[in-house]
Short mmCIF file of C-alpha atoms and ligand atoms in Angstrom, two decimals:
data_model
loop_
_atom_site.label_atom_id
_atom_site.label_comp_id
_atom_site.label_asym_id
_atom_site.label_seq_id
_atom_site.Cartn_x
_atom_site.Cartn_y
_atom_site.Cartn_z
CA MET A 1047 91.24 20.97 -20.07
CA PHE A 1048 92.11 24.60 -19.30
CA CYS A 1049 90.45 27.90 -18.43
CA CYS A 1050 91.75 31.43 -17.99
CA SER A 1051 91.83 34.75 -16.23
CA ASN A 1052 90.03 36.24 -19.03
CA CYS A 1053 87.16 33.89 -18.82
CA PHE A 1054 86.59 35.64 -15.00
CA ALA A 1055 85.62 38.56 -14.14
CA ASP A 1056 86.10 38.25 -10.39
CA ALA A 1057 89.73 39.91 -9.24
CA GLU A 1058 90.23 36.88 -6.70
CA ILE A 1059 89.58 33.69 -9.27
CA ARG A 1060 92.04 35.80 -11.96
CA ALA A 1061 94.61 36.37 -9.03
CA ILE A 1062 94.46 32.45 -8.86
CA ILE A 1063 94.77 31.97 -12.14
CA ASP A 1064 97.40 34.47 -13.00
CA GLY A 1065 99.53 33.32 -9.83
CA ASN A 1066 99.84 29.84 -11.47
CA LYS A 1067 102.11 31.42 -14.46
CA THR A 1068 101.41 28.40 -16.33
CA ILE A 1069 100.49 29.75 -20.01
CA GLY A 1070 98.48 28.68 -22.67
CA THR A 1071 94.96 28.59 -24.81
CA CYS A 1072 91.74 28.51 -23.27
CA ASP A 1073 89.33 25.61 -24.29
CA PHE A 1074 86.50 28.64 -23.31
CA CYS A 1075 87.26 31.65 -24.66
CA GLY A 1076 89.57 30.88 -26.65
CA SER A 1077 92.50 33.21 -25.46
CA GLN A 1078 96.14 32.35 -26.63
CA ASN A 1079 98.95 32.62 -24.42
CA ALA A 1080 97.08 33.63 -21.64
CA HIS A 1081 98.02 32.49 -17.91
CA VAL A 1082 95.74 29.01 -17.84
CA TYR A 1083 94.58 26.74 -14.68
CA ALA A 1084 94.37 23.32 -15.16
CA ILE A 1085 90.39 22.31 -14.86
CA GLY A 1086 90.86 18.75 -12.89
CA LYS A 1087 93.99 18.52 -11.60
CA ASP A 1088 94.06 21.67 -9.22
CA GLN A 1089 90.53 22.10 -6.71
CA THR A 1090 91.46 25.19 -5.47
CA ILE A 1091 88.72 26.85 -7.69
CA THR A 1092 86.15 23.88 -7.76
CA GLU A 1093 86.15 24.45 -3.95
CA LEU A 1094 85.12 28.21 -4.17
CA PHE A 1095 82.55 27.37 -6.31
CA ASP A 1096 81.04 24.31 -3.98
CA GLY A 1097 80.50 26.82 -1.18
CA LEU A 1098 78.97 29.39 -3.66
CA LEU A 1099 76.69 26.25 -5.38
CA ASP A 1100 75.91 25.17 -2.15
CA ILE A 1101 73.00 28.35 -1.35
CA TYR A 1102 70.55 27.38 -4.10
CA SER A 1103 68.14 24.53 -4.06
CA PRO A 1104 67.01 22.49 -6.94
CA ILE A 1105 63.06 23.76 -7.16
CA SER A 1106 62.38 19.86 -6.36
CA ASP A 1107 63.60 20.87 -3.34
CA LEU A 1108 62.15 24.14 -2.38
CA PRO A 1109 58.77 24.63 -0.87
CA VAL A 1110 55.35 24.28 -3.42
CA ASN A 1111 54.79 27.92 -3.15
CA PHE A 1112 58.11 29.15 -3.64
CA PRO A 1113 56.95 31.85 -6.28
CA ARG A 1114 58.60 30.72 -10.03
CA GLU A 1115 59.98 34.23 -10.79
CA LYS A 1116 62.20 33.51 -7.88
CA THR A 1117 63.88 30.81 -9.77
CA ASP A 1118 66.56 30.30 -12.66
CA LEU A 1119 69.04 27.82 -14.58
CA MET A 1120 72.10 28.22 -13.16
CA LYS A 1121 74.33 29.44 -16.18
CA ASN A 1122 71.73 32.41 -15.93
CA ILE A 1123 71.99 33.14 -12.58
CA LEU A 1124 75.67 33.19 -12.56
CA TYR A 1125 75.56 35.55 -15.72
CA ASN A 1126 72.43 37.82 -14.68
CA ASN A 1127 73.94 37.97 -10.90
CA TRP A 1128 77.23 37.41 -10.28
CA ARG A 1129 80.21 39.16 -11.47
CA ILE A 1130 81.92 36.45 -11.55
CA PHE A 1131 82.70 35.17 -15.15
CA ASN A 1132 82.98 36.97 -18.79
CA LEU A 1133 81.18 34.72 -20.75
CA LYS A 1134 78.06 34.03 -22.16
CA PRO A 1135 75.49 31.95 -20.32
CA ASP A 1136 76.15 29.24 -22.46
CA GLY A 1137 80.27 29.47 -22.05
CA ILE A 1138 79.50 29.40 -18.13
CA TYR A 1139 77.02 26.24 -19.03
CA ARG A 1140 80.33 24.89 -20.13
CA ILE A 1141 83.17 25.77 -17.49
CA ILE A 1142 80.69 25.77 -14.33
CA THR A 1143 80.23 21.77 -14.92
CA ALA A 1144 83.53 21.67 -15.88
CA ILE A 1145 84.94 22.84 -12.66
CA CYS A 1146 82.35 21.28 -10.91
CA ALA A 1147 82.65 18.49 -12.52
CA ASP A 1148 82.10 15.04 -9.70
CA ARG A 1149 78.79 17.70 -8.69
CA TYR A 1150 77.33 17.76 -11.62
CA LYS A 1151 77.58 14.08 -12.02
CA ASP A 1152 75.96 13.54 -8.56
CA GLN A 1153 73.58 16.48 -8.97
CA SER A 1154 72.71 17.70 -12.01
CA GLU A 1155 69.68 18.60 -11.65
CA LEU A 1156 71.74 21.70 -9.51
CA PHE A 1157 72.91 23.02 -13.47
CA ASP A 1158 70.01 21.81 -15.76
CA ASN A 1159 66.89 22.75 -13.57
CA PRO A 1160 65.79 26.10 -11.94
CA ILE A 1161 67.27 26.74 -8.44
CA GLY A 1162 66.50 29.24 -6.05
CA ILE A 1163 67.84 30.54 -2.52
CA LYS A 1164 65.12 29.33 -0.06
CA GLN A 1165 66.09 32.22 2.53
CA SER A 1166 65.37 34.63 0.06
CA LEU A 1167 61.39 34.36 1.06
CA ASP A 1168 62.17 33.80 4.88
CA HIS A 1169 61.31 37.65 6.64
CA ASP A 1170 63.45 36.82 9.54
CA TYR A 1171 66.26 35.93 7.60
CA LEU A 1172 65.94 39.01 5.23
CA GLU A 1173 65.40 41.35 8.20
CA GLU A 1174 68.94 40.04 9.74
CA ASN A 1175 70.94 39.81 6.65
CA SER A 1176 69.15 42.38 4.27
CA ILE A 1177 71.32 45.60 3.96
CA LEU A 1178 67.72 46.78 3.28
CA LYS A 1179 65.48 44.13 5.50
CA ASN A 1180 61.96 43.25 3.93
CA ASN A 1181 61.94 46.58 1.80
CA ARG A 1182 62.36 47.75 -0.89
CA TRP A 1183 64.42 50.39 -2.78
CA ASP A 1184 61.77 52.36 -3.48
CA ASP A 1185 60.07 52.24 0.06
CA PHE A 1186 63.65 53.36 1.82
CA VAL A 1187 63.65 56.10 -0.65
CA LYS A 1188 59.72 57.35 -0.34
CA GLY A 1189 60.18 56.89 3.23
CA ILE A 1190 63.39 59.83 3.06
CA LYS A 1191 61.63 61.77 1.75
CA ARG A 1192 58.18 61.93 2.94
CA LYS A 1193 57.69 60.35 5.99
CA ASN A 1194 60.78 60.21 8.39
CA ARG A 1195 63.98 62.03 7.53
CA PHE A 1196 67.08 61.64 10.20
CA HIS A 1197 65.35 58.43 11.67
CA SER A 1198 64.55 56.00 9.28
CA ASP A 1199 64.40 52.62 9.86
CA TYR A 1200 64.63 50.95 6.29
CA ILE A 1201 68.28 50.32 6.23
CA ASN A 1202 70.71 47.87 8.21
CA LYS A 1203 73.44 49.51 8.65
CA ASP A 1204 75.57 46.74 10.53
CA LYS A 1205 75.05 45.04 7.00
CA LEU A 1206 75.38 48.31 4.56
CA PHE A 1207 78.54 48.38 6.38
CA VAL A 1208 79.91 44.81 5.85
CA PHE A 1209 79.87 45.49 2.52
CA LEU A 1210 81.09 49.32 2.90
CA ARG A 1211 84.41 47.81 4.19
CA CYS A 1212 85.26 45.98 1.16
CA ALA A 1213 85.08 48.95 -0.83
CA VAL A 1214 87.94 50.63 0.73
CA LYS A 1215 90.65 52.69 -1.83
CA SER A 1216 93.41 54.57 -0.40
CA HIS A 1217 94.63 58.02 -1.62
CA ARG A 1218 98.77 58.87 -1.04
CA LYS A 1219 99.50 61.63 0.06
CA GLY A 1220 100.62 63.63 -2.99
CA GLU A 1221 97.90 62.41 -5.28
CA ILE A 1222 96.30 65.49 -7.82
CA LEU A 1223 93.15 65.62 -8.57
CA TYR A 1224 91.09 68.53 -10.08
CA ARG A 1225 87.85 70.63 -9.28
CA SER A 1226 86.79 73.09 -12.12
CA ARG A 1227 84.60 76.56 -11.78
CA ILE A 1228 83.28 78.35 -15.48
CA CYS A 1229 84.33 82.18 -15.07
CA PRO A 1230 83.63 85.50 -16.32
CA ASN A 1231 86.32 86.20 -18.34
CA GLU A 1232 89.76 84.61 -19.23
CA LYS A 1233 91.41 86.27 -15.83
CA GLY A 1234 90.06 83.20 -14.05
CA PHE A 1235 89.79 82.76 -10.67
CA SER A 1236 92.42 82.88 -7.76
CA ARG A 1237 93.08 79.73 -5.98
CA ALA A 1238 91.75 80.73 -3.10
CA GLU A 1239 88.82 81.17 -5.04
CA MET A 1240 88.84 77.44 -6.40
CA GLY A 1241 87.95 75.39 -3.12
CA ALA A 1242 84.75 74.58 -1.67
CA PRO A 1243 81.76 76.83 -0.75
CA LEU A 1244 81.69 78.03 2.44
CA ASP A 1245 78.97 75.70 4.49
CA ASN A 1246 76.75 78.34 4.70
CA SER A 1247 76.22 78.98 0.66
CA ALA A 1248 76.58 74.65 0.29
CA LYS A 1249 73.65 73.99 -2.06
CA GLY A 1250 72.85 70.26 -1.47
CA GLY A 1251 74.59 67.57 -3.92
CA ARG A 1252 74.61 63.90 -4.60
CA VAL A 1253 77.29 63.57 -1.47
CA ASN A 1254 76.45 66.12 0.76
CA PRO A 1255 73.18 67.85 2.07
CA THR A 1256 72.42 71.79 2.16
CA GLY A 1257 74.38 73.54 4.46
CA ILE A 1258 77.01 71.23 4.76
CA SER A 1259 80.81 71.54 2.49
CA ILE A 1260 82.28 69.04 0.88
CA LEU A 1261 84.97 68.77 -1.75
CA TYR A 1262 83.86 67.36 -5.17
CA LEU A 1263 87.29 66.56 -7.17
CA SER A 1264 87.73 64.19 -10.47
CA ASP A 1265 90.08 62.36 -11.53
CA SER A 1266 90.79 64.30 -14.78
CA LYS A 1267 90.52 68.03 -16.50
CA GLU A 1268 88.39 66.47 -18.64
CA THR A 1269 86.13 65.12 -16.26
CA THR A 1270 85.65 68.91 -14.57
CA LEU A 1271 84.39 69.88 -17.86
CA TYR A 1272 81.47 67.43 -17.97
CA GLU A 1273 80.71 68.06 -14.44
CA ILE A 1274 80.16 71.63 -14.19
CA ARG A 1275 78.43 71.48 -17.74
CA ALA A 1276 80.42 73.68 -19.42
CA GLY A 1277 79.03 75.55 -22.58
CA VAL A 1278 80.55 75.82 -26.19
CA TYR A 1279 82.74 80.11 -25.34
CA ASP A 1280 82.70 79.38 -21.83
CA TYR A 1281 85.89 80.17 -19.76
CA VAL A 1282 86.35 77.02 -17.50
CA THR A 1283 89.18 77.61 -14.57
CA VAL A 1284 90.65 74.48 -13.72
CA GLY A 1285 91.98 74.19 -10.50
CA ARG A 1286 94.72 71.49 -9.57
CA PHE A 1287 94.73 70.03 -6.09
CA LYS A 1288 97.59 68.01 -4.03
CA LEU A 1289 96.19 65.88 -1.30
CA GLN A 1290 97.79 66.40 2.16
CA ARG A 1291 97.62 63.00 3.78
CA ASP A 1292 96.53 59.41 3.03
CA ILE A 1293 93.16 59.07 3.22
CA ASP A 1294 91.19 56.18 2.77
CA VAL A 1295 87.48 56.73 1.02
CA ILE A 1296 84.45 54.19 -0.14
CA SER A 1297 84.64 53.72 -4.14
CA LEU A 1298 81.16 53.24 -4.36
CA ALA A 1299 81.68 52.52 -8.26
CA ASP A 1300 83.08 49.21 -6.89
CA ILE A 1301 80.77 48.75 -4.14
CA ASP A 1302 78.80 46.18 -6.86
CA ARG A 1303 82.35 44.78 -7.75
CA ILE A 1304 83.05 42.81 -4.10
CA SER A 1305 84.57 39.17 -5.08
CA PRO A 1306 82.02 36.86 -3.38
CA PHE A 1307 84.82 34.84 -2.63
CA ILE A 1308 86.91 37.39 -0.22
CA GLY A 1309 83.72 36.65 2.85
CA VAL A 1310 85.38 35.39 5.35
CA ALA A 1311 88.05 37.77 5.88
CA TYR A 1312 85.14 40.32 5.61
CA GLY A 1313 82.50 38.85 7.15
CA PHE A 1314 80.02 37.63 5.19
CA ASP A 1315 79.21 34.56 3.53
CA PHE A 1316 77.66 33.87 0.01
CA THR A 1317 73.73 33.74 0.87
CA GLN A 1318 74.34 37.28 2.71
CA TYR A 1319 76.24 37.91 -0.25
CA ALA A 1320 73.57 36.72 -2.60
CA ILE A 1321 70.54 38.31 -0.86
CA ASN A 1322 72.33 41.48 -0.85
CA ILE A 1323 73.51 41.92 -4.79
CA GLU A 1324 70.34 43.89 -5.93
CA HIS A 1325 70.76 46.41 -3.29
CA LEU A 1326 74.23 47.00 -3.79
CA LYS A 1327 73.97 47.54 -7.70
CA MET A 1328 71.48 49.87 -6.51
CA ILE A 1329 73.78 52.08 -4.62
CA ALA A 1330 76.27 51.45 -7.17
CA HIS A 1331 73.15 53.03 -9.75
CA GLU A 1332 71.79 55.81 -7.61
CA ILE A 1333 75.27 56.92 -7.18
CA ALA A 1334 75.87 57.79 -10.41
CA LYS A 1335 72.50 57.84 -11.55
CA PRO A 1336 72.05 61.82 -13.79
CA LEU A 1337 69.04 63.98 -12.49
CA ARG A 1338 68.00 66.70 -14.96
CA ASN A 1339 66.14 68.87 -12.66
CA ASP A 1340 68.86 68.62 -9.53
CA ASN A 1341 65.36 68.60 -7.80
CA LEU A 1342 67.09 68.29 -3.94
CA LEU A 1343 64.86 66.08 -2.57
CA ASP A 1344 66.43 63.03 -5.26
CA TYR A 1345 69.92 63.23 -3.58
CA LEU A 1346 68.43 62.26 -0.37
CA PRO A 1347 68.72 58.57 -0.85
CA THR A 1348 72.67 58.87 -1.52
CA GLN A 1349 73.19 61.63 0.82
CA TYR A 1350 71.71 59.02 3.69
CA ILE A 1351 74.55 56.80 3.06
CA SER A 1352 77.67 59.14 2.65
CA ASP A 1353 76.25 60.39 5.78
CA TYR A 1354 76.60 57.24 7.29
CA ILE A 1355 80.48 56.42 5.42
CA ARG A 1356 81.48 59.54 6.84
CA SER A 1357 79.56 58.86 10.71
CA LYS A 1358 81.98 55.52 10.51
CA GLY A 1359 85.22 57.60 9.68
CA TYR A 1360 85.73 57.78 6.59
CA ASP A 1361 87.44 60.86 4.24
CA GLY A 1362 84.66 60.25 1.26
CA ILE A 1363 83.25 58.60 -1.47
CA GLU A 1364 84.28 57.66 -5.28
CA TYR A 1365 81.75 56.90 -7.67
CA ILE A 1366 81.49 56.88 -11.45
CA SER A 1367 81.00 60.37 -13.33
CA THR A 1368 77.44 60.30 -14.91
CA MET A 1369 78.71 63.07 -16.89
CA CYS A 1370 82.49 61.85 -18.42
CA ARG A 1371 82.59 58.70 -19.62
CA LYS A 1372 84.98 56.64 -17.80
CA GLY A 1373 85.53 59.71 -15.48
CA ALA A 1374 85.56 59.29 -11.85
CA ASN A 1375 85.06 61.77 -8.84
CA LEU A 1376 85.90 62.10 -5.54
CA ALA A 1377 83.61 63.73 -2.75
CA VAL A 1378 86.07 65.08 0.14
CA PHE A 1379 84.25 65.41 3.07
CA VAL A 1380 87.32 67.58 4.80
CA PRO A 1381 87.48 70.05 1.70
CA GLU A 1382 90.94 71.11 3.44
CA LEU A 1383 92.08 67.50 3.18
CA PHE A 1384 93.71 68.87 -0.73
CA LYS A 1385 94.36 71.82 -1.30
CA CYS A 1386 94.39 73.89 -4.13
CA ILE A 1387 97.67 74.17 -6.04
CA GLY A 1388 97.46 75.95 -9.76
CA THR A 1389 95.02 76.86 -12.23
CA SER A 1390 95.30 77.26 -15.59
CA VAL A 1391 92.24 79.22 -17.11
CA TYR A 1392 90.74 77.18 -20.72
CA ASP A 1393 88.24 78.38 -23.14
CA VAL A 1394 85.77 76.21 -24.30
CA LYS A 1395 86.26 75.66 -27.97
CA SER A 1396 83.48 72.78 -29.02
CA ILE A 1397 81.37 70.21 -27.24
CA SER A 1398 79.99 67.60 -29.26
CA TYR A 1399 76.62 66.27 -28.33
CA SER A 1400 74.94 62.79 -28.71
CA TYR A 1401 71.13 62.30 -28.87
CA ASP A 1402 68.51 59.81 -28.84
CA GLN A 1403 65.02 60.98 -30.02
CA ILE A 1404 62.46 59.56 -27.45
ZN1 ZN B 2547 89.00 31.70 -20.94
#
């Protein structure tokens, strides 16, 4: 029986299957001429899943007071919580019971009955291993907005760092990114006027608090037009910025796509990953969340995380554009890392709207 790399979203597993260089037809997703993996013949992927499945207990082994809402079927947990497969729950059930066929024979209730993670209710375990300790994300947000801004104790920073390290992305000297400004006429702005604002006029944003100037750049001209919310008949100056040296940034766009199978190299185990999945998704969501009124207090949670990332010596933060589908933004902590090497002026001819009735 063959599965293929298209069945998986997880980069590690895809690399294993693609590395085999065997081409065939997948028995699960039906892909043809795909890189395939012979289930049963090769044990590599079975061993990876053995470690992951070990963290779950069937409902019969869980304490009687274990909340039912914290249990679910394996196929649903793998579909909803983990970004490992590109299959629907029933497809996941077929493939996981094939990959872990011996275990399915010995312990079918792990696959067919609700399962849960014992540590997810262990106060001491969570305090030590969860990014949010025993708090909810809302507790952190309320705390930092209304109680204790600079010495808030809701986040387990050591654990946050473990996962941030997995999302490091390098940018090479010479790379070109873009930044735009709406300008009053077709003459546009000069290169000197295209940089980040001075510290004392820097408004707070998603990644920077008021008074700390950083450089917000985007991956394309189009993304910048969306980011500055350019309107019809606006003149816009687009600056091209060239990176002056190699830099390492944290890609918060990828923070919830870390492969659970790289934990040995990065210092986390499957249980630690499992109890933090929701928090990592929340961080990725918050950094990319559209804010309608630019209420500066709403930026505090992401400013806190970005401030921590800067304190660890990284050069910036990358995140998905909220304004432009498929666009990406890079916020660079030290604006001088990029130099404006040229500008062009554009006249916005039309924009298209998409909307829902409320
Ligand atoms: Zn497949």
